[in-house]
Amino acid sequence: MTPSSARDAADALRAGRLILLPTETVYGLGADAGDAQAVAAVFEAKGRPRFNPLISHVADAVAAERIAVMDDRARALAEAFWPGPLTLVMPVRDRERVCDLARAGLDSVAVRVPGHARAREILALFDRPVVAPSANRSGRPSPTTFADAVEETGFAVGAAVDGGDCAVGVESTVVSVLDGRVSLLRPGSVTREEIEAVVGALSDDGQGHRSPGRLSVHYAPDAPVRINAIEARAGEILLGFGPIQGDPRFALSRRDNLREAAANLFRRFREADRERPTGIAVAPIPATGLGEAINDRLKRAAGFVG
């Protein structure tokens, strides 16, 4: 597929078509958030359950305030981490710009200003919110390269923008700012500790249904995943980390580097799958900092999180 320009992508969105949108986290399958038919086409292309809400991507915080009610804590988080890999779930302000289907019928809306310059260029040209869940078929590893995005859902799009390999490699952190409480709904590269440094201690208010990416089996390759593995069993491929190493082609990080491991995770899943192993074993990953997000994705890939 020939890469498209940012203007081509904005034109495709206006025509009700889908696009492949590069971000710093993963590649997204984008559509006009206010166009219910376009949003339905996203669900159809992904095979995604319609009860799962989608993130609306906007060019800046001013655009975010058009579609969401932002309190002082939401603004503080936006100032600290936008543009970047943080999604804020807030009360919805404009139900026309983000349709019911995009919000899964909820009275809240998930909003992000991506840190990728090409993504913001497209969003500024389009000047409306764009839903952009990861551009994989539902439940499979998220694409972190243009080629993987095209392979997964390129058949469904009217434009595909190549923004290079994704720098972060795992989906955004999702934080709820609702009803006077701030809660971590999905861990990501913006860590719990960084969030608490801005808004104080987080609460646990059971708002997980408001976040995307919370299915019990998610991000999974075709081969079954076994986590916290010390070595590979017969027929398995081991994704190594630090001192526990398998085939170096499939290492998440040989240097105990969590950021490198996050960036490599979904790519290594795909590369290992192409070898058609009996299973994919993953070395233990520390649960601190960015490791919380990596372990969340690994547990879902293995089907251990409900």
mmCIF file of C-alpha atoms in Angstrom:
data_model
loop_
_atom_site.group_PDB
_atom_site.id
_atom_site.type_symbol
_atom_site.label_atom_id
_atom_site.label_comp_id
_atom_site.label_asym_id
_atom_site.label_seq_id
_atom_site.Cartn_x
_atom_site.Cartn_y
_atom_site.Cartn_z
ATOM 1 C CA MET A 1 0.000 0.000 0.000
ATOM 2 C CA THR A 2 1.356 3.420 -0.985
ATOM 3 C CA PRO A 3 1.572 5.787 2.027
ATOM 4 C CA SER A 4 -0.859 8.702 2.003
ATOM 5 C CA SER A 5 -0.310 12.350 2.921
ATOM 6 C CA ALA A 6 -1.847 14.005 5.964
ATOM 7 C CA ARG A 7 -4.199 15.942 3.679
ATOM 8 C CA ASP A 8 -5.273 12.722 1.942
ATOM 9 C CA ALA A 9 -6.065 11.274 5.368
ATOM 10 C CA ALA A 10 -8.135 14.302 6.401
ATOM 11 C CA ASP A 11 -10.034 14.145 3.103
ATOM 12 C CA ALA A 12 -10.736 10.436 3.627
ATOM 13 C CA LEU A 13 -12.123 11.144 7.104
ATOM 14 C CA ARG A 14 -14.432 13.848 5.726
ATOM 15 C CA ALA A 15 -15.709 11.330 3.167
ATOM 16 C CA GLY A 16 -16.616 8.884 5.927
ATOM 17 C CA ARG A 17 -13.683 6.569 5.173
ATOM 18 C CA LEU A 18 -11.290 4.950 7.614
ATOM 19 C CA ILE A 19 -7.567 5.711 7.848
ATOM 20 C CA LEU A 20 -4.428 4.204 9.325
ATOM 21 C CA LEU A 21 -3.237 6.807 11.836
ATOM 22 C CA PRO A 22 0.330 6.743 13.202
ATOM 23 C CA THR A 23 0.785 7.598 16.876
ATOM 24 C CA GLU A 24 3.637 7.280 19.342
ATOM 25 C CA THR A 25 1.852 4.374 21.084
ATOM 26 C CA VAL A 26 0.524 2.090 18.320
ATOM 27 C CA TYR A 27 -1.000 2.564 14.857
ATOM 28 C CA GLY A 28 -4.693 3.419 15.013
ATOM 29 C CA LEU A 29 -7.655 2.656 12.758
ATOM 30 C CA GLY A 30 -9.180 6.107 12.528
ATOM 31 C CA ALA A 31 -12.677 7.432 11.789
ATOM 32 C CA ASP A 32 -14.724 10.591 12.369
ATOM 33 C CA ALA A 33 -15.898 10.197 15.985
ATOM 34 C CA GLY A 34 -19.219 11.875 15.178
ATOM 35 C CA ASP A 35 -20.060 9.678 12.190
ATOM 36 C CA ALA A 36 -21.850 6.603 13.525
ATOM 37 C CA GLN A 37 -21.571 4.747 10.211
ATOM 38 C CA ALA A 38 -17.825 5.340 10.054
ATOM 39 C CA VAL A 39 -17.440 4.252 13.683
ATOM 40 C CA ALA A 40 -19.465 1.130 12.908
ATOM 41 C CA ALA A 41 -17.040 0.421 10.054
ATOM 42 C CA VAL A 42 -14.184 0.503 12.587
ATOM 43 C CA PHE A 43 -15.938 -2.098 14.729
ATOM 44 C CA GLU A 44 -16.636 -4.186 11.629
ATOM 45 C CA ALA A 45 -13.025 -4.063 10.394
ATOM 46 C CA LYS A 46 -11.683 -4.974 13.818
ATOM 47 C CA GLY A 47 -14.390 -7.460 14.764
ATOM 48 C CA ARG A 48 -14.598 -5.515 18.039
ATOM 49 C CA PRO A 49 -17.426 -5.798 20.607
ATOM 50 C CA ARG A 50 -19.630 -2.717 20.428
ATOM 51 C CA PHE A 51 -19.759 -2.308 24.211
ATOM 52 C CA ASN A 52 -16.095 -1.304 24.284
ATOM 53 C CA PRO A 53 -15.678 2.522 24.157
ATOM 54 C CA LEU A 54 -13.180 4.162 21.816
ATOM 55 C CA ILE A 55 -10.675 6.968 22.439
ATOM 56 C CA SER A 56 -11.320 10.267 20.661
ATOM 57 C CA HIS A 57 -8.069 11.848 19.458
ATOM 58 C CA VAL A 58 -7.845 15.630 19.121
ATOM 59 C CA ALA A 59 -5.147 18.088 18.096
ATOM 60 C CA ASP A 60 -4.828 20.001 21.383
ATOM 61 C CA ALA A 61 -6.362 20.703 24.791
ATOM 62 C CA VAL A 62 -8.641 23.405 23.358
ATOM 63 C CA ALA A 63 -10.220 20.798 21.080
ATOM 64 C CA ALA A 64 -10.502 18.438 24.051
ATOM 65 C CA GLU A 65 -12.545 21.008 25.996
ATOM 66 C CA ARG A 66 -15.043 21.159 23.121
ATOM 67 C CA ILE A 67 -16.032 17.528 23.655
ATOM 68 C CA ALA A 68 -15.328 16.927 27.375
ATOM 69 C CA VAL A 69 -15.934 18.697 30.677
ATOM 70 C CA MET A 70 -12.450 19.198 32.120
ATOM 71 C CA ASP A 71 -12.006 20.049 35.803
ATOM 72 C CA ASP A 72 -8.827 21.416 37.407
ATOM 73 C CA ARG A 73 -7.294 17.958 37.874
ATOM 74 C CA ALA A 74 -7.969 16.986 34.260
ATOM 75 C CA ARG A 75 -6.367 20.236 33.106
ATOM 76 C CA ALA A 76 -3.352 19.605 35.359
ATOM 77 C CA LEU A 77 -2.891 16.136 33.858
ATOM 78 C CA ALA A 78 -3.332 17.499 30.340
ATOM 79 C CA GLU A 79 -0.741 20.200 30.977
ATOM 80 C CA ALA A 80 1.698 17.635 32.373
ATOM 81 C CA PHE A 81 1.315 14.868 29.776
ATOM 82 C CA TRP A 82 -0.271 16.216 26.573
ATOM 83 C CA PRO A 83 0.676 15.835 23.814
ATOM 84 C CA GLY A 84 1.526 12.272 24.840
ATOM 85 C CA PRO A 85 0.405 8.747 25.730
ATOM 86 C CA LEU A 86 -2.249 9.649 28.317
ATOM 87 C CA THR A 87 -6.009 9.268 27.793
ATOM 88 C CA LEU A 88 -8.424 11.083 30.098
ATOM 89 C CA VAL A 89 -11.971 9.796 30.648
ATOM 90 C CA MET A 90 -14.225 12.753 31.495
ATOM 91 C CA PRO A 91 -17.912 13.744 31.332
ATOM 92 C CA VAL A 92 -19.002 14.181 27.731
ATOM 93 C CA ARG A 93 -19.830 17.729 26.613
ATOM 94 C CA ASP A 94 -20.654 17.349 22.901
ATOM 95 C CA ARG A 95 -22.583 14.189 22.022
ATOM 96 C CA GLU A 96 -22.705 15.154 18.334
ATOM 97 C CA ARG A 97 -18.947 15.296 17.812
ATOM 98 C CA VAL A 98 -18.518 11.947 19.624
ATOM 99 C CA CYS A 99 -21.466 9.708 18.829
ATOM 100 C CA ASP A 100 -23.098 7.220 21.193
ATOM 101 C CA LEU A 101 -21.514 4.262 19.402
ATOM 102 C CA ALA A 102 -18.021 5.691 19.916
ATOM 103 C CA ARG A 103 -18.775 6.135 23.635
ATOM 104 C CA ALA A 104 -20.468 2.720 23.978
ATOM 105 C CA GLY A 105 -23.565 4.614 25.149
ATOM 106 C CA LEU A 106 -21.790 6.055 28.200
ATOM 107 C CA ASP A 107 -22.070 9.604 29.563
ATOM 108 C CA SER A 108 -18.279 9.871 29.545
ATOM 109 C CA VAL A 109 -15.760 10.309 26.744
ATOM 110 C CA ALA A 110 -12.140 9.128 26.498
ATOM 111 C CA VAL A 111 -9.866 11.824 25.021
ATOM 112 C CA ARG A 112 -6.200 11.985 24.034
ATOM 113 C CA VAL A 113 -3.855 14.465 22.355
ATOM 114 C CA PRO A 114 -1.276 12.175 20.715
ATOM 115 C CA GLY A 115 2.418 12.920 20.897
ATOM 116 C CA HIS A 116 3.059 12.026 17.239
ATOM 117 C CA ALA A 117 3.481 15.100 15.029
ATOM 118 C CA ARG A 118 1.913 13.484 11.931
ATOM 119 C CA ALA A 119 -1.137 12.450 13.943
ATOM 120 C CA ARG A 120 -1.651 16.003 15.218
ATOM 121 C CA GLU A 121 -1.201 17.353 11.687
ATOM 122 C CA ILE A 122 -4.031 15.123 10.460
ATOM 123 C CA LEU A 123 -6.209 16.041 13.436
ATOM 124 C CA ALA A 124 -5.622 19.754 12.905
ATOM 125 C CA LEU A 125 -6.487 19.474 9.203
ATOM 126 C CA PHE A 126 -9.654 17.480 9.936
ATOM 127 C CA ASP A 127 -10.612 19.679 12.923
ATOM 128 C CA ARG A 128 -12.907 17.090 14.489
ATOM 129 C CA PRO A 129 -12.285 14.260 16.973
ATOM 130 C CA VAL A 130 -11.045 10.992 15.492
ATOM 131 C CA VAL A 131 -11.601 7.622 17.130
ATOM 132 C CA ALA A 132 -8.536 5.476 16.536
ATOM 133 C CA PRO A 133 -8.409 2.144 18.344
ATOM 134 C CA SER A 134 -5.336 0.052 17.585
ATOM 135 C CA ALA A 135 -5.346 -0.992 13.934
ATOM 136 C CA ASN A 136 -5.341 -4.720 14.633
ATOM 137 C CA ARG A 137 -8.155 -7.205 14.386
ATOM 138 C CA SER A 138 -9.744 -7.467 17.817
ATOM 139 C CA GLY A 139 -7.772 -9.449 20.367
ATOM 140 C CA ARG A 140 -4.554 -9.589 18.310
ATOM 141 C CA PRO A 141 -1.291 -7.746 19.032
ATOM 142 C CA SER A 142 -1.440 -4.051 18.273
ATOM 143 C CA PRO A 143 0.582 -2.932 15.218
ATOM 144 C CA THR A 144 3.640 -0.798 15.957
ATOM 145 C CA THR A 145 4.930 -0.560 12.362
ATOM 146 C CA PHE A 146 3.255 0.704 9.194
ATOM 147 C CA ALA A 147 3.644 -2.699 7.525
ATOM 148 C CA ASP A 148 1.920 -4.514 10.392
ATOM 149 C CA ALA A 149 -0.948 -2.013 10.405
ATOM 150 C CA VAL A 150 -1.461 -2.475 6.663
ATOM 151 C CA GLU A 151 -1.366 -6.257 7.076
ATOM 152 C CA GLU A 152 -4.002 -6.182 9.821
ATOM 153 C CA THR A 153 -6.633 -3.701 8.601
ATOM 154 C CA GLY A 154 -5.263 -1.991 5.502
ATOM 155 C CA PHE A 155 -8.049 -3.631 3.474
ATOM 156 C CA ALA A 156 -10.596 -1.356 5.199
ATOM 157 C CA VAL A 157 -9.034 2.106 4.821
ATOM 158 C CA GLY A 158 -9.203 4.965 2.364
ATOM 159 C CA ALA A 159 -5.824 6.402 3.394
ATOM 160 C CA ALA A 160 -2.797 5.080 5.266
ATOM 161 C CA VAL A 161 -0.163 7.417 6.731
ATOM 162 C CA ASP A 162 3.313 6.032 7.418
ATOM 163 C CA GLY A 163 4.688 7.647 10.566
ATOM 164 C CA GLY A 164 7.577 5.251 11.138
ATOM 165 C CA ASP A 165 7.876 2.748 13.964
ATOM 166 C CA CYS A 166 5.966 3.628 17.145
ATOM 167 C CA ALA A 167 8.272 4.967 19.858
ATOM 168 C CA VAL A 168 6.240 3.803 22.876
ATOM 169 C CA GLY A 169 4.825 0.515 21.642
ATOM 170 C CA VAL A 170 1.986 -0.017 24.158
ATOM 171 C CA GLU A 171 -1.385 1.701 24.260
ATOM 172 C CA SER A 172 -1.895 4.875 26.247
ATOM 173 C CA THR A 173 -2.406 5.075 29.976
ATOM 174 C CA VAL A 174 -6.119 5.634 30.687
ATOM 175 C CA VAL A 175 -7.143 7.760 33.689
ATOM 176 C CA SER A 176 -10.708 8.498 34.772
ATOM 177 C CA VAL A 177 -11.477 11.999 36.112
ATOM 178 C CA LEU A 178 -15.109 11.616 37.127
ATOM 179 C CA ASP A 179 -17.319 12.316 40.141
ATOM 180 C CA GLY A 180 -14.556 14.002 42.103
ATOM 181 C CA ARG A 181 -12.184 11.035 41.836
ATOM 182 C CA VAL A 182 -9.120 10.198 39.734
ATOM 183 C CA SER A 183 -8.611 6.524 38.906
ATOM 184 C CA LEU A 184 -6.139 4.522 36.825
ATOM 185 C CA LEU A 185 -8.192 2.419 34.398
ATOM 186 C CA ARG A 186 -5.404 1.093 32.174
ATOM 187 C CA PRO A 187 -1.659 1.291 32.846
ATOM 188 C CA GLY A 188 0.658 2.588 30.138
ATOM 189 C CA SER A 189 3.922 4.444 29.660
ATOM 190 C CA VAL A 190 2.731 7.357 31.813
ATOM 191 C CA THR A 191 3.111 5.557 35.118
ATOM 192 C CA ARG A 192 0.990 5.521 38.247
ATOM 193 C CA GLU A 193 3.779 7.315 40.113
ATOM 194 C CA GLU A 194 3.943 10.109 37.518
ATOM 195 C CA ILE A 195 0.178 10.607 37.655
ATOM 196 C CA GLU A 196 0.108 10.700 41.466
ATOM 197 C CA ALA A 197 2.885 13.299 41.421
ATOM 198 C CA VAL A 198 0.411 15.615 39.665
ATOM 199 C CA VAL A 199 -2.967 14.825 41.302
ATOM 200 C CA GLY A 200 -2.157 12.870 44.469
ATOM 201 C CA ALA A 201 -3.234 9.351 45.418
ATOM 202 C CA LEU A 202 -5.498 7.554 42.944
ATOM 203 C CA SER A 203 -8.788 5.932 43.928
ATOM 204 C CA ASP A 204 -10.188 2.560 42.891
ATOM 205 C CA ASP A 205 -13.770 3.284 41.842
ATOM 206 C CA GLY A 206 -14.640 0.371 39.565
ATOM 207 C CA GLN A 207 -14.904 2.462 36.381
ATOM 208 C CA GLY A 208 -13.034 -0.034 34.195
ATOM 209 C CA HIS A 209 -16.015 -0.375 31.828
ATOM 210 C CA ARG A 210 -15.300 3.193 30.679
ATOM 211 C CA SER A 211 -11.852 2.251 29.328
ATOM 212 C CA PRO A 212 -10.885 0.654 26.013
ATOM 213 C CA GLY A 213 -8.644 -2.396 25.925
ATOM 214 C CA ARG A 214 -10.061 -4.152 28.991
ATOM 215 C CA LEU A 215 -11.234 -7.431 27.460
ATOM 216 C CA SER A 216 -10.029 -10.498 29.366
ATOM 217 C CA VAL A 217 -8.253 -11.897 26.297
ATOM 218 C CA HIS A 218 -6.615 -9.056 24.430
ATOM 219 C CA TYR A 219 -3.411 -8.293 22.520
ATOM 220 C CA ALA A 220 -2.998 -12.061 21.942
ATOM 221 C CA PRO A 221 -0.912 -13.655 19.176
ATOM 222 C CA ASP A 222 -2.164 -16.839 17.530
ATOM 223 C CA ALA A 223 0.169 -19.020 19.601
ATOM 224 C CA PRO A 224 -0.744 -19.451 23.291
ATOM 225 C CA VAL A 225 1.212 -17.185 25.637
ATOM 226 C CA ARG A 226 2.949 -18.381 28.823
ATOM 227 C CA ILE A 227 4.267 -15.658 31.129
ATOM 228 C CA ASN A 228 6.984 -15.537 33.824
ATOM 229 C CA ALA A 229 8.888 -18.259 31.952
ATOM 230 C CA ILE A 230 12.475 -19.105 32.871
ATOM 231 C CA GLU A 231 13.088 -21.159 29.726
ATOM 232 C CA ALA A 232 11.301 -22.315 26.600
ATOM 233 C CA ARG A 233 9.535 -25.661 26.452
ATOM 234 C CA ALA A 234 9.697 -27.874 23.371
ATOM 235 C CA GLY A 235 8.310 -26.007 20.378
ATOM 236 C CA GLU A 236 8.037 -22.659 22.186
ATOM 237 C CA ILE A 237 9.785 -19.391 21.425
ATOM 238 C CA LEU A 238 11.087 -17.506 24.456
ATOM 239 C CA LEU A 239 10.855 -13.711 24.513
ATOM 240 C CA GLY A 240 13.806 -12.895 26.724
ATOM 241 C CA PHE A 241 14.358 -10.001 29.079
ATOM 242 C CA GLY A 242 17.613 -9.130 30.842
ATOM 243 C CA PRO A 243 19.427 -12.211 32.161
ATOM 244 C CA ILE A 244 16.798 -14.669 30.843
ATOM 245 C CA GLN A 245 17.531 -15.005 27.152
ATOM 246 C CA GLY A 246 16.282 -17.195 24.355
ATOM 247 C CA ASP A 247 16.876 -16.623 20.662
ATOM 248 C CA PRO A 248 18.300 -13.058 20.463
ATOM 249 C CA ARG A 249 16.000 -12.328 17.493
ATOM 250 C CA PHE A 250 13.054 -12.382 19.895
ATOM 251 C CA ALA A 251 14.490 -10.558 22.918
ATOM 252 C CA LEU A 252 12.296 -7.872 24.439
ATOM 253 C CA SER A 253 15.380 -6.245 25.932
ATOM 254 C CA ARG A 254 18.815 -7.708 26.589
ATOM 255 C CA ARG A 255 19.611 -4.777 28.913
ATOM 256 C CA ASP A 256 16.793 -4.922 31.503
ATOM 257 C CA ASN A 257 15.326 -1.838 29.799
ATOM 258 C CA LEU A 258 11.550 -1.593 30.339
ATOM 259 C CA ARG A 259 11.052 1.130 27.751
ATOM 260 C CA GLU A 260 12.812 -0.998 25.132
ATOM 261 C CA ALA A 261 10.716 -4.015 26.154
ATOM 262 C CA ALA A 262 7.465 -2.056 25.797
ATOM 263 C CA ALA A 263 8.434 -0.797 22.352
ATOM 264 C CA ASN A 264 9.301 -4.345 21.231
ATOM 265 C CA LEU A 265 6.443 -6.308 22.841
ATOM 266 C CA PHE A 266 3.802 -6.476 20.114
ATOM 267 C CA ARG A 267 6.402 -6.654 17.335
ATOM 268 C CA ARG A 268 8.035 -9.679 18.984
ATOM 269 C CA PHE A 269 4.630 -11.355 19.346
ATOM 270 C CA ARG A 270 4.111 -10.984 15.609
ATOM 271 C CA GLU A 271 7.628 -12.094 14.689
ATOM 272 C CA ALA A 272 7.347 -15.153 16.906
ATOM 273 C CA ASP A 273 3.905 -16.026 15.486
ATOM 274 C CA ARG A 274 5.345 -16.134 11.978
ATOM 275 C CA GLU A 275 7.558 -19.049 13.094
ATOM 276 C CA ARG A 276 4.379 -21.008 13.991
ATOM 277 C CA PRO A 277 5.574 -22.160 17.432
ATOM 278 C CA THR A 278 3.531 -24.349 19.775
ATOM 279 C CA GLY A 279 3.591 -21.437 22.218
ATOM 280 C CA ILE A 280 5.253 -18.143 23.120
ATOM 281 C CA ALA A 281 6.975 -17.994 26.501
ATOM 282 C CA VAL A 282 7.823 -14.616 28.030
ATOM 283 C CA ALA A 283 10.513 -14.011 30.642
ATOM 284 C CA PRO A 284 9.506 -12.333 33.932
ATOM 285 C CA ILE A 285 9.144 -8.540 33.676
ATOM 286 C CA PRO A 286 9.520 -6.348 36.800
ATOM 287 C CA ALA A 287 6.154 -4.929 37.865
ATOM 288 C CA THR A 288 7.439 -1.444 38.738
ATOM 289 C CA GLY A 289 7.056 1.713 36.622
ATOM 290 C CA LEU A 290 6.409 0.900 32.965
ATOM 291 C CA GLY A 291 6.540 -2.793 33.904
ATOM 292 C CA GLU A 292 2.993 -2.455 35.280
ATOM 293 C CA ALA A 293 1.722 -1.719 31.760
ATOM 294 C CA ILE A 294 3.802 -4.477 30.154
ATOM 295 C CA ASN A 295 2.562 -7.063 32.654
ATOM 296 C CA ASP A 296 -1.035 -5.918 32.122
ATOM 297 C CA ARG A 297 -0.695 -6.581 28.373
ATOM 298 C CA LEU A 298 1.045 -9.914 28.969
ATOM 299 C CA LYS A 299 -1.651 -11.137 31.370
ATOM 300 C CA ARG A 300 -4.369 -10.215 28.874
ATOM 301 C CA ALA A 301 -2.485 -11.904 26.036
ATOM 302 C CA ALA A 302 -2.365 -15.030 28.209
ATOM 303 C CA GLY A 303 -6.052 -14.671 29.164
ATOM 304 C CA PHE A 304 -5.403 -14.152 32.872
ATOM 305 C CA VAL A 305 -7.220 -10.830 33.438
ATOM 306 C CA GLY A 306 -10.984 -10.560 33.634
#
